[in-house]
Amino acid sequence: MEVCVFSWLLTALSVGLYGKYTYAEDWCDHLVVSPPFLLVEYGSPAEANCSVTKTNQTLNNYQLGWESKASQPYTNNESSVMWKVDSLTMWEEDQIICYLTVRRTSCENKVNVTIYKSPDSVTLSSMSDVWVSGDQTQLRCQIENVGPGRKLSVRWSRADPNQKNIFIQINETSFPDLVNKMESVNVTAYLNVTPSREDDGAQYQCAALLNLDKNLKQITSQPITITVHHWCDHLVVSPPFLLVEYGSPAEANCSVTKTNQTLNNYQLGWESKSSQPYTNNESSVMWKVDSLTMWEEDQIICYLTVRRTSCENKVNVTIYKSPDSVTLSSMSDVWVSGDQTQLRCQIENVGPGRKLSVRWSRADPNQKNIFIQINETSFPDLVNKMESVNVTAYLNVTPSREDDGAQYQCAALLNLDKNLKQITSQPITITVHHWCDHLVVSPPFLLVEYGSPAEANCSVTKTNQTLNNYQLGWESKSSQPYTNNESSVMWKVDSLTMWEEDQIICYLTVRRTSCENKVNVTIYKSPDSVTLSSMSDVWVSGDQTQLRCQIENVGPGRKLSVRWSRADPNQKNIFIQINETSFPDLVNKMESVNVTAYLNVTPSREDDGAQYQCAALLNLDKNLKQITSQPITITVHPGIKTHITVLIIIIVLIIIIAAVSISYTYYRCKGKKGQQEGLESS
Ligand SMILES: *[C@@H]1O[C@H](CO)[C@@H](O)[C@H](O)[C@H]1NC(C)=O
Ligand SMILES: *[C@@H]1O[C@H](CO)[C@@H](O)[C@H](O)[C@H]1NC(C)=O
Ligand SMILES: *[C@@H]1O[C@H](CO)[C@@H](O)[C@H](O)[C@H]1NC(C)=O
Ligand SMILES: *[C@@H]1O[C@H](CO)[C@@H](O)[C@H](O)[C@H]1NC(C)=O
Ligand SMILES: *[C@@H]1O[C@H](CO)[C@@H](O)[C@H](O)[C@H]1NC(C)=O
Ligand SMILES: *[C@@H]1O[C@H](CO)[C@@H](O)[C@H](O)[C@H]1NC(C)=O
Ligand SMILES: *[C@@H]1O[C@H](CO)[C@@H](O)[C@H](O)[C@H]1NC(C)=O
Ligand SMILES: *[C@@H]1O[C@H](CO)[C@@H](O)[C@H](O)[C@H]1NC(C)=O
Ligand SMILES: *[C@@H]1O[C@H](CO)[C@@H](O)[C@H](O)[C@H]1NC(C)=O
Ligand SMILES: *[C@@H]1O[C@H](CO)[C@@H](O)[C@H](O)[C@H]1NC(C)=O
Ligand SMILES: *[C@@H]1O[C@H](CO)[C@@H](O)[C@H](O)[C@H]1NC(C)=O
Ligand SMILES: *[C@@H]1O[C@H](CO)[C@@H](O)[C@H](O)[C@H]1NC(C)=O
């Protein structure tokens, strides 16, 4: 506001002071150009006028003119001047300027000039003679002599087969290379199209588009209508896939069914590793081999080629080879319950290896021939094996008694995509032996005195199963008798002196399997002597003393203990156990030993006449052997305390007796004296 007021003041002052002068600036509002901009086709004439409109102020001594590349007309003191070219061909002429100069000042007005060149031609064509649905192809738009290059783009449009001539823009191609191109150019644009079946009959167009600031010039090509071929619908293979046994003949036919479209100059043929038959312009071709032995032949392809384009139809080929044999066998001649064994399935000449697996199945003893799959063996090593192979598969089986009579089968399984081929072995029936139940030892355990003879018998009781080619025997430290194919074997020693012989084992071996039955052996040695004695010659009541029990040659040491017993003086020979001595040092002693055990005893006077015994005790698992010493009878002497007590009692008695006799004597004397006195007094 302040600036405006100031500016107004300044103007007023200027006018007031220098009113006779005029300045160009004041006239710019009256400098009129017409038209305000020019849009000119290249080579056409062009003109523009510039004039000073009349005003109340008088204007004189001025120049009015045009600046431009093409021409520079001007006039002095005339109210208008014309810019004019007969044929505008100067692409750089993008602006012409009208100026008014009054003495030292000037002002100007610009006219933008836009030159363009409509293309001589816009031509749309297809890069493929034949369009096939699904195959990408190109449309080409050629534009000749259009400018300026920097304002050019190409529009692509398309009309639906059902809505002819209603074109909808689908893409636009721009030309980044031409952004600085002032002049006209020749360009070719391409559009990638992958037609679908529904595009059949569609129309395409392209258009050169000049984006001229205030104006869009669009020059459109003639439309083209496309025909989309889909021969694959008409290219028929039969059968759609082949499953062929190795070495068998195989054939497949490929034909073109008649269509409304005329088809000529084409080739119809097969591509395959075995053979490549083809025909020109015939409607069908046969692929045929007498004996298919090419494992790699997993796909054959029928093709139809029309000039530069082609289409194809594939036939998957699956070749297989049924095995020459599938043989199931057992790795053990004899099956024994609880022993793991193996079944072996041998398959010869089966293919392809990569599609092979082995199925194992089993029928219950009670449900013969109702096989249920129990396992499957696959062959990861063979995943890339196209050809036939020989394989052996194993199944681990640990039979139980209930499996006796069960049946097993194995089968080669070819998993052929749409088809499963299964070739099964003959079943085998297994007999599960459990001989151990029939292996009888007698006696079930042995208790033998050291140095005595011993024997045990082992026999196989008869069963329904035939048993042959076997060995029956004993394992022991003393001896190892055995027999082949006899039903019993005796273990026997004349004098058992081997303390370590704590278990003997009867075994039955049938070829590679065996079972066994054990007999525990307990050897013992009764002591040569068990001697009880007292460590004191004289037993005094209240004094602790010891009893000693000496045991000679008793075994095994680890099973020995000593029992102490006592009979009351009043109940002779009724011994009651009073203590037991064990021998922790001997826990590992298998052999016989000499031991001495002691018992501390502090007798009382009542023990006088009591009897003691000791006994060697062998704790032989199922048996207790006890060997007892001769008893000893003890005489308990009174101790010193008793003597003193008796002495004191005697002394006290003596004193009492003495006192009593003294006082008696006294009173008796006194009585006599009285009597005497009485007698005397009387
Ligand atoms: C010019 O003169 C006319 C009549 O004489 C008058 O009406 C008009 O306002 C004047 N214009 C200017 C800009 O002074
Ligand atoms: C002339 O062109 C310039 C830029 O090239 C633009 O800024 C101006 O507005 C144009 N003038 C007219 C009157 O179109
Ligand atoms: C236009 O064409 C270009 C090149 O062919 C392509 O990359 C683009 O996806 C097309 N755009 C549309 C909308 O189809
Ligand atoms: C365009 O091509 C034509 C002939 O094909 C040629 O006469 C003309 O000079 C070319 N124009 C440009 C701008 O290259
Ligand atoms: C082929 O021609 C028959 C009759 O001329 C017509 O009914 C049929 O629709 C045509 N088929 C195609 C695919 O053009
Ligand atoms: C042919 O095999 C391929 C893979 O190997 C599969 O994708 C296709 O579906 C098969 N074709 C037929 C007709 O079975
Ligand atoms: C399978 O073994 C047999 C003989 O046992 C042999 O003749 C054949 O060539 C073998 N096949 C393969 C594929 O190894
Ligand atoms: C199948 O056999 C394999 C190998 O012998 C074994 O590891 C697997 O446990 C078995 N599967 C069944 C379900 O028995
Ligand atoms: C052995 O045979 C007898 C008669 O033939 C039969 O009763 C018995 O069940 C059979 N035993 C076994 C274990 O098969
Ligand atoms: C044999 O001795 C072992 C331990 O030494 C015992 O487990 C087993 O029951 C004994 N067998 C018989 C028949 O006494
Ligand atoms: C026990 O002692 C007797 C003689 O005192 C001796 O002959 C015997 O070898 C001894 N026995 C043991 C096992 O030490
Ligand atoms: C058995 O004798 C031992 C050693 O002489 C002694 O320590 C223990 O008290 C006695 N046990 C009995 C029940 O008298």
Coordinates of N, CA, C and O in Angstrom, one line a residue, residues 448-451 499 522-529 551-557 560 590-593 616 618 620 625 627:
V448 N 26.0 -129.0 46.1 CA 27.0 -130.1 46.1 C 28.0 -129.8 47.2 O 28.5 -128.7 47.3
E449 N 28.4 -130.8 47.9 CA 29.4 -130.7 48.9 C 30.8 -130.8 48.1 O 30.9 -131.6 47.2
Y450 N 31.7 -129.9 48.6 CA 33.0 -129.8 48.0 C 33.6 -131.2 47.9 O 33.7 -131.8 48.9
G451 N 34.1 -131.6 46.7 CA 34.7 -132.8 46.6 C 33.8 -134.0 46.2 O 34.3 -135.1 46.0
W499 N 35.4 -124.1 43.1 CA 34.6 -123.1 43.8 C 33.9 -122.2 42.9 O 32.8 -121.7 43.2
T522 N 25.6 -124.6 43.7 CA 26.0 -124.1 44.9 C 27.0 -125.2 45.6 O 26.5 -126.3 45.8
I523 N 28.2 -124.8 45.7 CA 29.2 -125.7 46.3 C 29.4 -125.2 47.8 O 29.5 -124.0 48.0
Y524 N 29.5 -126.2 48.7 CA 29.8 -125.8 50.1 C 30.8 -126.8 50.7 O 30.9 -127.9 50.2
K525 N 31.4 -126.4 51.8 CA 32.3 -127.3 52.5 C 31.9 -127.2 54.0 O 32.0 -126.2 54.6
S526 N 31.4 -128.4 54.5 CA 31.1 -128.4 56.0 C 32.5 -128.3 56.7 O 33.5 -128.8 56.2
P527 N 32.5 -127.6 57.8 CA 33.8 -127.4 58.5 C 34.4 -128.7 59.0 O 33.6 -129.6 59.4
D528 N 35.7 -128.8 59.0 CA 36.4 -130.0 59.6 C 36.1 -130.0 61.1 O 35.9 -131.1 61.7
S529 N 36.1 -128.8 61.7 CA 35.8 -128.8 63.2 C 35.2 -127.4 63.5 O 35.6 -126.4 62.9
I551 N 36.7 -122.3 63.7 CA 36.1 -123.1 62.6 C 37.1 -123.4 61.6 O 37.7 -122.4 61.0
E552 N 37.3 -124.6 61.2 CA 38.3 -125.0 60.3 C 37.7 -125.5 59.0 O 36.8 -126.4 59.0
N553 N 38.3 -124.9 57.9 CA 37.9 -125.5 56.6 C 36.4 -125.5 56.3 O 35.8 -126.5 56.1
V554 N 35.9 -124.3 56.2 CA 34.5 -124.2 55.9 C 34.4 -123.3 54.6 O 35.2 -122.3 54.4
G555 N 33.4 -123.5 53.8 CA 33.3 -122.7 52.6 C 31.9 -122.8 52.0 O 31.1 -123.7 52.3
P556 N 31.5 -121.8 51.1 CA 32.4 -120.6 50.8 C 32.4 -119.6 51.9 O 31.3 -119.4 52.5
G557 N 33.5 -118.9 52.0 CA 33.7 -117.9 53.1 C 32.6 -116.8 53.0 O 32.1 -116.4 54.1
L560 N 29.4 -117.6 55.0 CA 29.6 -118.0 56.4 C 29.2 -117.0 57.4 O 29.5 -115.8 57.2
M590 N 35.2 -117.0 47.6 CA 34.5 -118.1 47.0 C 34.9 -119.4 47.7 O 34.1 -120.4 47.7
E591 N 36.1 -119.5 48.1 CA 36.7 -120.7 48.7 C 36.4 -120.9 50.1 O 35.7 -120.1 50.8
S592 N 37.0 -122.0 50.7 CA 36.8 -122.3 52.1 C 37.8 -121.5 52.9 O 38.9 -121.1 52.4
V593 N 37.5 -121.3 54.2 CA 38.4 -120.5 55.1 C 38.5 -121.2 56.4 O 37.7 -122.1 56.8
A616 N 28.9 -122.9 63.0 CA 29.2 -122.4 61.7 C 27.9 -122.5 60.9 O 27.3 -123.5 60.8
L618 N 26.2 -121.8 57.1 CA 26.4 -121.6 55.6 C 25.0 -121.2 55.1 O 24.1 -122.1 55.0
L620 N 23.2 -121.0 52.1 CA 23.3 -121.4 50.8 C 22.0 -121.2 50.0 O 21.2 -122.2 49.8
K625 N 23.1 -124.6 56.0 CA 23.8 -125.7 56.7 C 24.4 -125.1 58.0 O 25.0 -124.0 58.0
I627 N 26.6 -126.2 61.5 CA 27.4 -127.2 62.1 C 27.8 -126.6 63.5 O 28.5 -125.6 63.6

